[in-house]
mmCIF file of C-alpha atoms in Angstrom:
data_model
loop_
_atom_site.group_PDB
_atom_site.id
_atom_site.type_symbol
_atom_site.label_atom_id
_atom_site.label_comp_id
_atom_site.label_asym_id
_atom_site.label_seq_id
_atom_site.Cartn_x
_atom_site.Cartn_y
_atom_site.Cartn_z
ATOM 1 C CA MET E 1 120.374 105.561 66.365
ATOM 2 C CA GLU E 2 121.810 104.653 69.758
ATOM 3 C CA ARG E 3 120.119 101.997 71.855
ATOM 4 C CA VAL E 4 118.802 102.676 75.363
ATOM 5 C CA VAL E 5 117.661 99.753 77.503
ATOM 6 C CA ALA E 6 115.340 100.494 80.427
ATOM 7 C CA SER E 7 114.251 98.212 83.229
ATOM 8 C CA ASP E 8 110.716 96.960 82.717
ATOM 9 C CA ASP E 9 109.521 98.650 85.892
ATOM 10 C CA PRO E 10 106.375 100.763 86.355
ATOM 11 C CA MET E 11 108.269 103.700 87.838
ATOM 12 C CA ILE E 12 110.184 104.104 84.546
ATOM 13 C CA ASP E 13 108.060 105.711 81.829
ATOM 14 C CA VAL E 14 109.485 104.213 78.657
ATOM 15 C CA ASP E 15 107.094 106.170 76.433
ATOM 16 C CA ARG E 16 108.338 109.429 77.938
ATOM 17 C CA LEU E 17 111.958 108.399 77.434
ATOM 18 C CA ARG E 18 111.168 107.612 73.803
ATOM 19 C CA ALA E 19 109.619 111.047 73.376
ATOM 20 C CA ASP E 20 112.501 112.870 75.066
ATOM 21 C CA LEU E 21 115.488 110.993 73.645
ATOM 22 C CA ASP E 22 116.705 110.695 70.077
ATOM 23 C CA ALA E 23 117.354 107.003 70.627
ATOM 24 C CA ASP E 24 115.912 103.522 70.296
ATOM 25 C CA VAL E 25 114.456 102.962 73.764
ATOM 26 C CA VAL E 26 113.375 99.452 74.725
ATOM 27 C CA ALA E 27 112.070 97.978 77.974
ATOM 28 C CA ALA E 28 113.601 94.714 79.127
ATOM 29 C CA GLU E 29 113.881 92.303 82.027
ATOM 30 C CA THR E 30 116.976 93.295 84.005
ATOM 31 C CA GLY E 31 116.517 91.520 87.308
ATOM 32 C CA ASP E 32 119.619 89.346 87.143
ATOM 33 C CA GLU E 33 123.088 89.510 85.579
ATOM 34 C CA ASP E 34 122.389 87.108 82.710
ATOM 35 C CA SER E 35 119.170 88.778 81.563
ATOM 36 C CA LEU E 36 120.769 92.200 81.924
ATOM 37 C CA ARG E 37 123.806 91.268 79.823
ATOM 38 C CA ASP E 38 121.587 89.783 77.119
ATOM 39 C CA ALA E 39 119.165 92.709 77.054
ATOM 40 C CA ALA E 40 121.850 95.407 77.114
ATOM 41 C CA ALA E 41 124.163 93.968 74.483
ATOM 42 C CA GLY E 42 125.073 96.836 72.154
ATOM 43 C CA ALA E 43 123.312 99.443 74.297
ATOM 44 C CA ALA E 44 124.798 102.894 74.808
ATOM 45 C CA ALA E 45 122.679 103.586 77.904
ATOM 46 C CA LEU E 46 121.000 101.667 80.699
ATOM 47 C CA VAL E 47 118.127 103.032 82.761
ATOM 48 C CA VAL E 48 117.810 100.813 85.816
ATOM 49 C CA ASP E 49 115.568 100.253 88.794
ATOM 50 C CA VAL E 50 116.678 99.333 92.313
ATOM 51 C CA ASN E 51 116.734 95.599 91.605
ATOM 52 C CA THR E 52 119.024 95.685 88.555
ATOM 53 C CA PRO E 53 122.482 94.268 89.446
ATOM 54 C CA VAL E 54 124.930 96.420 87.483
ATOM 55 C CA THR E 55 128.004 94.498 88.593
ATOM 56 C CA ALA E 56 131.615 94.607 87.437
ATOM 57 C CA ALA E 57 131.020 91.459 85.366
ATOM 58 C CA VAL E 58 128.094 93.094 83.580
ATOM 59 C CA LEU E 59 129.991 96.304 82.945
ATOM 60 C CA ASP E 60 133.009 94.420 81.592
ATOM 61 C CA ALA E 61 130.726 92.661 79.102
ATOM 62 C CA LEU E 62 129.002 95.786 77.727
ATOM 63 C CA ASP E 63 131.629 97.335 75.474
ATOM 64 C CA GLU E 64 129.422 100.047 73.980
ATOM 65 C CA LEU E 65 127.868 101.248 77.213
ATOM 66 C CA GLN E 66 128.324 104.949 77.979
ATOM 67 C CA VAL E 67 125.972 105.657 80.867
ATOM 68 C CA VAL E 68 124.031 103.870 83.590
ATOM 69 C CA ALA E 69 121.141 106.025 84.785
ATOM 70 C CA ARG E 70 119.623 104.953 88.065
ATOM 71 C CA ALA E 71 115.923 105.818 88.141
ATOM 72 C CA GLY E 72 116.019 106.752 91.799
ATOM 73 C CA VAL E 73 118.329 107.927 94.564
ATOM 74 C CA GLY E 74 120.219 104.868 95.809
ATOM 75 C CA ILE E 75 123.066 103.433 93.745
ATOM 76 C CA ASP E 76 124.018 100.436 95.878
ATOM 77 C CA ASN E 77 123.015 98.101 93.032
ATOM 78 C CA ILE E 78 125.639 99.677 90.726
ATOM 79 C CA ASP E 79 129.384 99.061 90.958
ATOM 80 C CA VAL E 80 130.366 102.698 90.531
ATOM 81 C CA SER E 81 134.095 101.973 90.705
ATOM 82 C CA ALA E 82 133.869 99.315 87.991
ATOM 83 C CA ALA E 83 131.816 101.701 85.875
ATOM 84 C CA ALA E 84 134.553 104.324 86.148
ATOM 85 C CA ASP E 85 137.171 101.729 85.205
ATOM 86 C CA ASN E 86 135.146 100.970 82.068
ATOM 87 C CA GLY E 87 134.629 104.630 81.178
ATOM 88 C CA VAL E 88 130.924 104.467 82.001
ATOM 89 C CA THR E 89 129.170 107.422 83.632
ATOM 90 C CA VAL E 90 126.744 106.700 86.474
ATOM 91 C CA THR E 91 123.871 109.028 87.327
ATOM 92 C CA ASN E 92 121.023 109.049 89.785
ATOM 93 C CA VAL E 93 118.129 111.377 90.591
ATOM 94 C CA PRO E 94 118.989 112.667 94.062
ATOM 95 C CA GLU E 95 116.071 114.856 95.121
ATOM 96 C CA TYR E 96 113.006 114.053 93.019
ATOM 97 C CA CYS E 97 111.145 112.533 95.988
ATOM 98 C CA THR E 98 112.596 114.317 99.009
ATOM 99 C CA ASP E 99 109.197 115.593 100.155
ATOM 100 C CA GLU E 100 107.493 112.260 99.524
ATOM 101 C CA VAL E 101 110.017 110.149 101.433
ATOM 102 C CA ALA E 102 110.119 112.621 104.308
ATOM 103 C CA THR E 103 106.320 112.611 104.532
ATOM 104 C CA HIS E 104 106.243 108.809 104.393
ATOM 105 C CA THR E 105 108.851 108.677 107.157
ATOM 106 C CA VAL E 106 106.804 110.967 109.373
ATOM 107 C CA THR E 107 103.650 108.983 108.575
ATOM 108 C CA LEU E 108 105.251 105.658 109.521
ATOM 109 C CA LEU E 109 106.622 107.192 112.704
ATOM 110 C CA LEU E 110 103.316 108.689 113.810
ATOM 111 C CA ASP E 111 101.453 105.493 112.940
ATOM 112 C CA CYS E 112 103.870 103.538 115.134
ATOM 113 C CA VAL E 113 103.685 106.110 117.942
ATOM 114 C CA ARG E 114 99.903 106.211 118.000
ATOM 115 C CA THR E 115 99.428 102.494 117.075
ATOM 116 C CA LEU E 116 96.958 103.465 114.341
ATOM 117 C CA THR E 117 97.371 100.332 112.251
ATOM 118 C CA ALA E 118 96.999 98.135 115.339
ATOM 119 C CA TYR E 119 93.825 99.993 116.320
ATOM 120 C CA ASP E 120 92.426 99.574 112.814
ATOM 121 C CA ARG E 121 93.180 95.842 112.788
ATOM 122 C CA ASP E 122 91.531 95.467 116.181
ATOM 123 C CA VAL E 123 88.371 97.296 115.099
ATOM 124 C CA ARG E 124 88.190 95.172 111.936
ATOM 125 C CA ASP E 125 88.330 92.105 114.167
ATOM 126 C CA GLY E 126 85.412 93.357 116.276
ATOM 127 C CA GLY E 127 87.368 95.108 119.001
ATOM 128 C CA TRP E 128 86.824 98.602 120.342
ATOM 129 C CA GLY E 129 89.152 99.912 123.012
ATOM 130 C CA TRP E 130 91.986 102.372 123.457
ATOM 131 C CA GLU E 131 93.763 99.949 125.785
ATOM 132 C CA ARG E 132 93.966 97.090 123.283
ATOM 133 C CA THR E 133 97.380 97.975 121.830
ATOM 134 C CA ARG E 134 100.813 98.436 123.386
ATOM 135 C CA PRO E 135 101.379 101.514 125.613
ATOM 136 C CA VAL E 136 101.254 104.859 123.804
ATOM 137 C CA HIS E 137 103.509 107.735 124.892
ATOM 138 C CA ARG E 138 103.257 111.487 124.329
ATOM 139 C CA VAL E 139 105.323 112.807 121.390
ATOM 140 C CA ARG E 140 106.227 116.189 122.870
ATOM 141 C CA GLY E 141 109.588 116.087 124.613
ATOM 142 C CA GLN E 142 110.778 112.871 122.986
ATOM 143 C CA THR E 143 114.067 112.621 121.087
ATOM 144 C CA LEU E 144 114.337 111.891 117.379
ATOM 145 C CA GLY E 145 117.587 110.399 116.150
ATOM 146 C CA LEU E 146 118.420 110.782 112.463
ATOM 147 C CA VAL E 147 120.966 108.336 111.055
ATOM 148 C CA SER E 148 122.505 110.355 108.209
ATOM 149 C CA PHE E 149 121.691 114.009 107.682
ATOM 150 C CA GLY E 150 121.097 114.410 103.970
ATOM 151 C CA PRO E 151 118.212 116.161 102.206
ATOM 152 C CA ILE E 152 115.505 113.695 103.265
ATOM 153 C CA ALA E 153 116.530 113.661 106.926
ATOM 154 C CA ARG E 154 116.604 117.463 106.914
ATOM 155 C CA ARG E 155 113.111 117.565 105.467
ATOM 156 C CA VAL E 156 111.913 115.117 108.118
ATOM 157 C CA ARG E 157 113.327 117.466 110.721
ATOM 158 C CA ASP E 158 111.453 120.380 109.134
ATOM 159 C CA GLN E 159 108.154 118.489 108.954
ATOM 160 C CA LEU E 160 108.360 117.530 112.626
ATOM 161 C CA ARG E 161 109.177 121.007 113.966
ATOM 162 C CA GLY E 162 105.719 121.524 115.410
ATOM 163 C CA PHE E 163 105.937 118.386 117.549
ATOM 164 C CA ASP E 164 108.431 119.868 120.041
ATOM 165 C CA LEU E 165 110.982 117.087 119.694
ATOM 166 C CA ASP E 166 114.643 117.175 120.578
ATOM 167 C CA VAL E 167 116.585 116.126 117.471
ATOM 168 C CA VAL E 168 120.014 114.515 117.290
ATOM 169 C CA ALA E 169 121.800 113.153 114.244
ATOM 170 C CA TYR E 170 124.727 110.962 113.330
ATOM 171 C CA ASP E 171 126.538 111.660 110.072
ATOM 172 C CA PRO E 172 130.340 111.533 109.780
ATOM 173 C CA TYR E 173 130.181 113.631 106.598
ATOM 174 C CA VAL E 174 128.271 116.612 108.025
ATOM 175 C CA ASP E 175 129.858 118.902 110.612
ATOM 176 C CA ALA E 176 128.277 119.972 113.881
ATOM 177 C CA GLU E 177 127.899 123.606 112.849
ATOM 178 C CA GLU E 178 125.812 122.699 109.813
ATOM 179 C CA MET E 179 123.546 120.524 111.942
ATOM 180 C CA ALA E 180 123.237 123.238 114.574
ATOM 181 C CA GLU E 181 121.877 125.615 111.936
ATOM 182 C CA ALA E 182 118.933 123.206 111.625
ATOM 183 C CA ASP E 183 118.580 122.998 115.424
ATOM 184 C CA VAL E 184 120.006 119.463 115.420
ATOM 185 C CA GLU E 185 122.717 118.181 117.739
ATOM 186 C CA LYS E 186 125.504 116.109 116.206
ATOM 187 C CA VAL E 187 126.183 112.964 118.249
ATOM 188 C CA THR E 188 127.979 109.659 117.939
ATOM 189 C CA LEU E 189 126.003 106.639 116.823
ATOM 190 C CA GLU E 190 126.266 105.141 120.311
ATOM 191 C CA THR E 191 124.865 108.314 121.859
ATOM 192 C CA LEU E 192 122.038 108.385 119.334
ATOM 193 C CA TYR E 193 120.999 104.839 120.227
ATOM 194 C CA ASP E 194 121.151 105.701 123.927
ATOM 195 C CA ARG E 195 119.129 108.913 123.727
ATOM 196 C CA ALA E 196 116.679 108.517 120.862
ATOM 197 C CA ASP E 197 113.077 107.481 121.388
ATOM 198 C CA TYR E 198 112.658 107.431 117.609
ATOM 199 C CA VAL E 199 115.441 106.249 115.278
ATOM 200 C CA SER E 200 115.013 107.143 111.595
ATOM 201 C CA LEU E 201 117.358 105.646 109.001
ATOM 202 C CA HIS E 202 118.358 107.684 105.948
ATOM 203 C CA ALA E 203 121.867 106.408 105.207
ATOM 204 C CA PRO E 204 122.927 105.018 101.832
ATOM 205 C CA LEU E 205 123.773 101.318 101.688
ATOM 206 C CA THR E 206 127.554 100.946 101.630
ATOM 207 C CA ASP E 207 130.110 98.554 103.091
ATOM 208 C CA GLU E 208 130.208 100.887 106.088
ATOM 209 C CA THR E 209 126.460 100.893 106.715
ATOM 210 C CA GLU E 210 125.347 97.393 105.705
ATOM 211 C CA ALA E 211 123.530 95.688 108.620
ATOM 212 C CA MET E 212 124.484 98.587 110.909
ATOM 213 C CA ILE E 213 121.228 97.995 112.806
ATOM 214 C CA ASP E 214 122.250 94.634 114.216
ATOM 215 C CA ALA E 215 121.545 92.878 117.509
ATOM 216 C CA ASP E 216 124.035 95.051 119.384
ATOM 217 C CA ALA E 217 122.569 98.282 118.004
ATOM 218 C CA LEU E 218 119.031 97.202 118.847
ATOM 219 C CA ALA E 219 120.066 96.186 122.352
ATOM 220 C CA ALA E 220 121.569 99.648 122.824
ATOM 221 C CA MET E 221 118.268 101.363 121.985
ATOM 222 C CA ARG E 222 115.607 102.240 124.521
ATOM 223 C CA ASP E 223 112.845 99.733 125.249
ATOM 224 C CA GLN E 224 110.280 102.265 123.992
ATOM 225 C CA ALA E 225 112.278 103.063 120.847
ATOM 226 C CA ILE E 226 110.611 103.112 117.450
ATOM 227 C CA LEU E 227 112.721 102.338 114.383
ATOM 228 C CA VAL E 228 111.766 103.761 110.982
ATOM 229 C CA ASN E 229 113.596 102.811 107.797
ATOM 230 C CA THR E 230 112.911 104.586 104.513
ATOM 231 C CA GLY E 231 116.559 104.340 103.456
ATOM 232 C CA ARG E 232 117.711 100.893 102.355
ATOM 233 C CA GLY E 233 116.614 97.491 103.603
ATOM 234 C CA GLY E 234 120.184 96.286 103.856
ATOM 235 C CA LEU E 235 120.860 98.733 106.689
ATOM 236 C CA VAL E 236 118.997 96.379 109.028
ATOM 237 C CA ASP E 237 119.712 92.841 110.204
ATOM 238 C CA GLU E 238 116.127 91.706 109.773
ATOM 239 C CA ALA E 239 116.391 88.549 111.892
ATOM 240 C CA ALA E 240 117.825 90.608 114.749
ATOM 241 C CA LEU E 241 115.038 93.164 114.357
ATOM 242 C CA ARG E 242 112.364 90.474 114.576
ATOM 243 C CA THR E 243 113.921 89.166 117.780
ATOM 244 C CA ALA E 244 114.111 92.668 119.240
ATOM 245 C CA LEU E 245 110.464 93.347 118.391
ATOM 246 C CA GLU E 246 109.271 90.030 119.788
ATOM 247 C CA ASP E 247 111.336 90.347 122.976
ATOM 248 C CA GLY E 248 110.396 93.966 123.655
ATOM 249 C CA GLU E 249 113.921 95.306 123.182
ATOM 250 C CA ILE E 250 112.302 98.048 121.095
ATOM 251 C CA ALA E 251 108.628 98.950 120.840
ATOM 252 C CA ALA E 252 107.881 99.042 117.123
ATOM 253 C CA ALA E 253 109.212 99.462 113.600
ATOM 254 C CA GLY E 254 107.950 101.102 110.432
ATOM 255 C CA LEU E 255 109.691 99.891 107.278
ATOM 256 C CA ASP E 256 109.325 100.931 103.660
ATOM 257 C CA VAL E 257 112.345 98.943 102.480
ATOM 258 C CA LEU E 258 113.527 95.366 102.946
ATOM 259 C CA ALA E 259 116.751 93.580 102.089
ATOM 260 C CA GLU E 260 114.948 91.484 99.468
ATOM 261 C CA GLU E 261 111.977 92.952 97.617
ATOM 262 C CA PRO E 262 109.277 91.808 97.303
ATOM 263 C CA PRO E 263 109.531 89.744 100.499
ATOM 264 C CA ALA E 264 109.083 85.988 100.664
ATOM 265 C CA ALA E 265 105.858 84.683 102.171
ATOM 266 C CA ASP E 266 107.702 83.718 105.360
ATOM 267 C CA HIS E 267 109.600 86.973 105.773
ATOM 268 C CA PRO E 268 110.456 87.420 109.470
ATOM 269 C CA LEU E 269 109.039 90.953 109.752
ATOM 270 C CA VAL E 270 105.856 90.797 107.682
ATOM 271 C CA GLY E 271 102.822 90.194 109.850
ATOM 272 C CA LEU E 272 104.251 91.210 113.225
ATOM 273 C CA ASP E 273 101.737 93.249 115.208
ATOM 274 C CA ASN E 274 104.350 95.881 116.115
ATOM 275 C CA CYS E 275 105.887 96.197 112.648
ATOM 276 C CA ILE E 276 104.400 98.122 109.713
ATOM 277 C CA VAL E 277 105.737 97.277 106.245
ATOM 278 C CA THR E 278 104.946 99.301 103.124
ATOM 279 C CA PRO E 279 106.020 98.255 99.587
ATOM 280 C CA HIS E 280 108.970 100.592 98.890
ATOM 281 C CA ALA E 281 106.391 103.262 98.153
ATOM 282 C CA ALA E 282 107.845 106.226 100.048
ATOM 283 C CA TRP E 283 109.127 107.796 96.829
ATOM 284 C CA TYR E 284 105.756 107.721 95.107
ATOM 285 C CA SER E 285 103.564 110.577 94.030
ATOM 286 C CA GLU E 286 102.468 111.314 90.492
ATOM 287 C CA GLU E 287 104.533 114.491 90.593
ATOM 288 C CA ALA E 288 107.631 112.645 91.803
ATOM 289 C CA ARG E 289 107.278 110.057 89.036
ATOM 290 C CA ASP E 290 107.075 112.852 86.456
ATOM 291 C CA ASP E 291 110.160 114.561 87.907
ATOM 292 C CA LEU E 292 112.035 111.265 88.010
ATOM 293 C CA ASN E 293 111.525 110.485 84.357
ATOM 294 C CA ASP E 294 112.303 114.044 83.287
ATOM 295 C CA ALA E 295 115.604 113.870 85.174
ATOM 296 C CA VAL E 296 116.496 110.420 83.832
ATOM 297 C CA ALA E 297 115.936 111.626 80.276
ATOM 298 C CA ALA E 298 118.063 114.721 80.917
ATOM 299 C CA ASN E 299 120.894 112.628 82.362
ATOM 300 C CA VAL E 300 120.885 110.083 79.547
ATOM 301 C CA GLY E 301 120.521 112.740 76.867
ATOM 302 C CA ALA E 302 123.482 114.705 78.206
ATOM 303 C CA ALA E 303 125.689 111.626 78.431
ATOM 304 C CA LEU E 304 124.886 110.488 74.906
ATOM 305 C CA ALA E 305 125.651 114.006 73.660
ATOM 306 C CA GLY E 306 129.108 113.836 75.234
ATOM 307 C CA GLU E 307 128.199 116.275 78.009
ATOM 308 C CA THR E 308 128.446 115.891 81.786
ATOM 309 C CA PRO E 309 125.000 114.833 83.061
ATOM 310 C CA PRO E 310 123.411 117.053 85.715
ATOM 311 C CA ASP E 311 123.335 114.213 88.256
ATOM 312 C CA ARG E 312 126.638 112.468 87.559
ATOM 313 C CA ILE E 313 127.955 110.382 90.451
ATOM 314 C CA ASP E 314 131.554 111.182 91.276
ATOM 315 C CA PRO E 315 133.272 107.792 91.813
ATOM 316 C CA GLU E 316 135.684 109.499 94.239
ATOM 317 C CA THR E 317 132.879 110.590 96.583
ATOM 318 C CA ASP E 318 133.871 109.910 100.199
ATOM 319 C CA TRP E 319 130.824 107.874 101.201
ATOM 320 C CA LEU E 320 130.965 105.375 98.336
#
């Protein structure tokens, strides 16, 4: 019986994988290279969470490995090129939580716009006044800027249709005609920063996008801009964002992802009055977790049967 090692993470349902796969499925600590190599020795499949570092060194050491199944969308923790060099298939689950992440994005945005969390904190502290937070502006007529225009960004656009926003997007891999069909204007990144009142990040983390929201990008945004990130924490230079929030270069931020998770006690963004941080929870609903584990099992099962998994990552994909 082939061995499947799964990250000991609550989003991965090991019991379900055991029921769905004709394999020996074990949960293990996979948070660093050494523990991952030790746990996965002799394994035919790895099921990994976002914090599992599937590096070239790890892949070179796992001679029997056939497939790495990412339990989620992002694959920035997996060296896809090295996997291909070692004959290892990489899969993800691209759309199990599209609705959830889009809804979380909209929720963070509206919370920041209407300063709901700040109002709640003030009331808890004995306050009671509409004027006790930063200035609040009307949503209608504002401009939303989407950085990347994949399935989640498109769903965000759909969910916000009733708010009468102008919507622009930057994505070098999607043409203007396709965006126009969704009533979205394709713009350069510089134009997006200049025009957008709300900037929502949905890009994958790659060499091209790492720390793309740096001091220069933040300085180019409007003073009233709100930044929302439900993509990847590494898209943002967090020290630069703290400075921008403290100095009023932008108005607020809503973040579901950080560069290091969970954050250290002295993280520069946790605790700021104009920054909301949620615990990488945008993906979560009970239904999404069920869909995730069903898809992971299907991907691993196909790979171990010598078939092409439904969600195989093509290592020649342009954006990798």
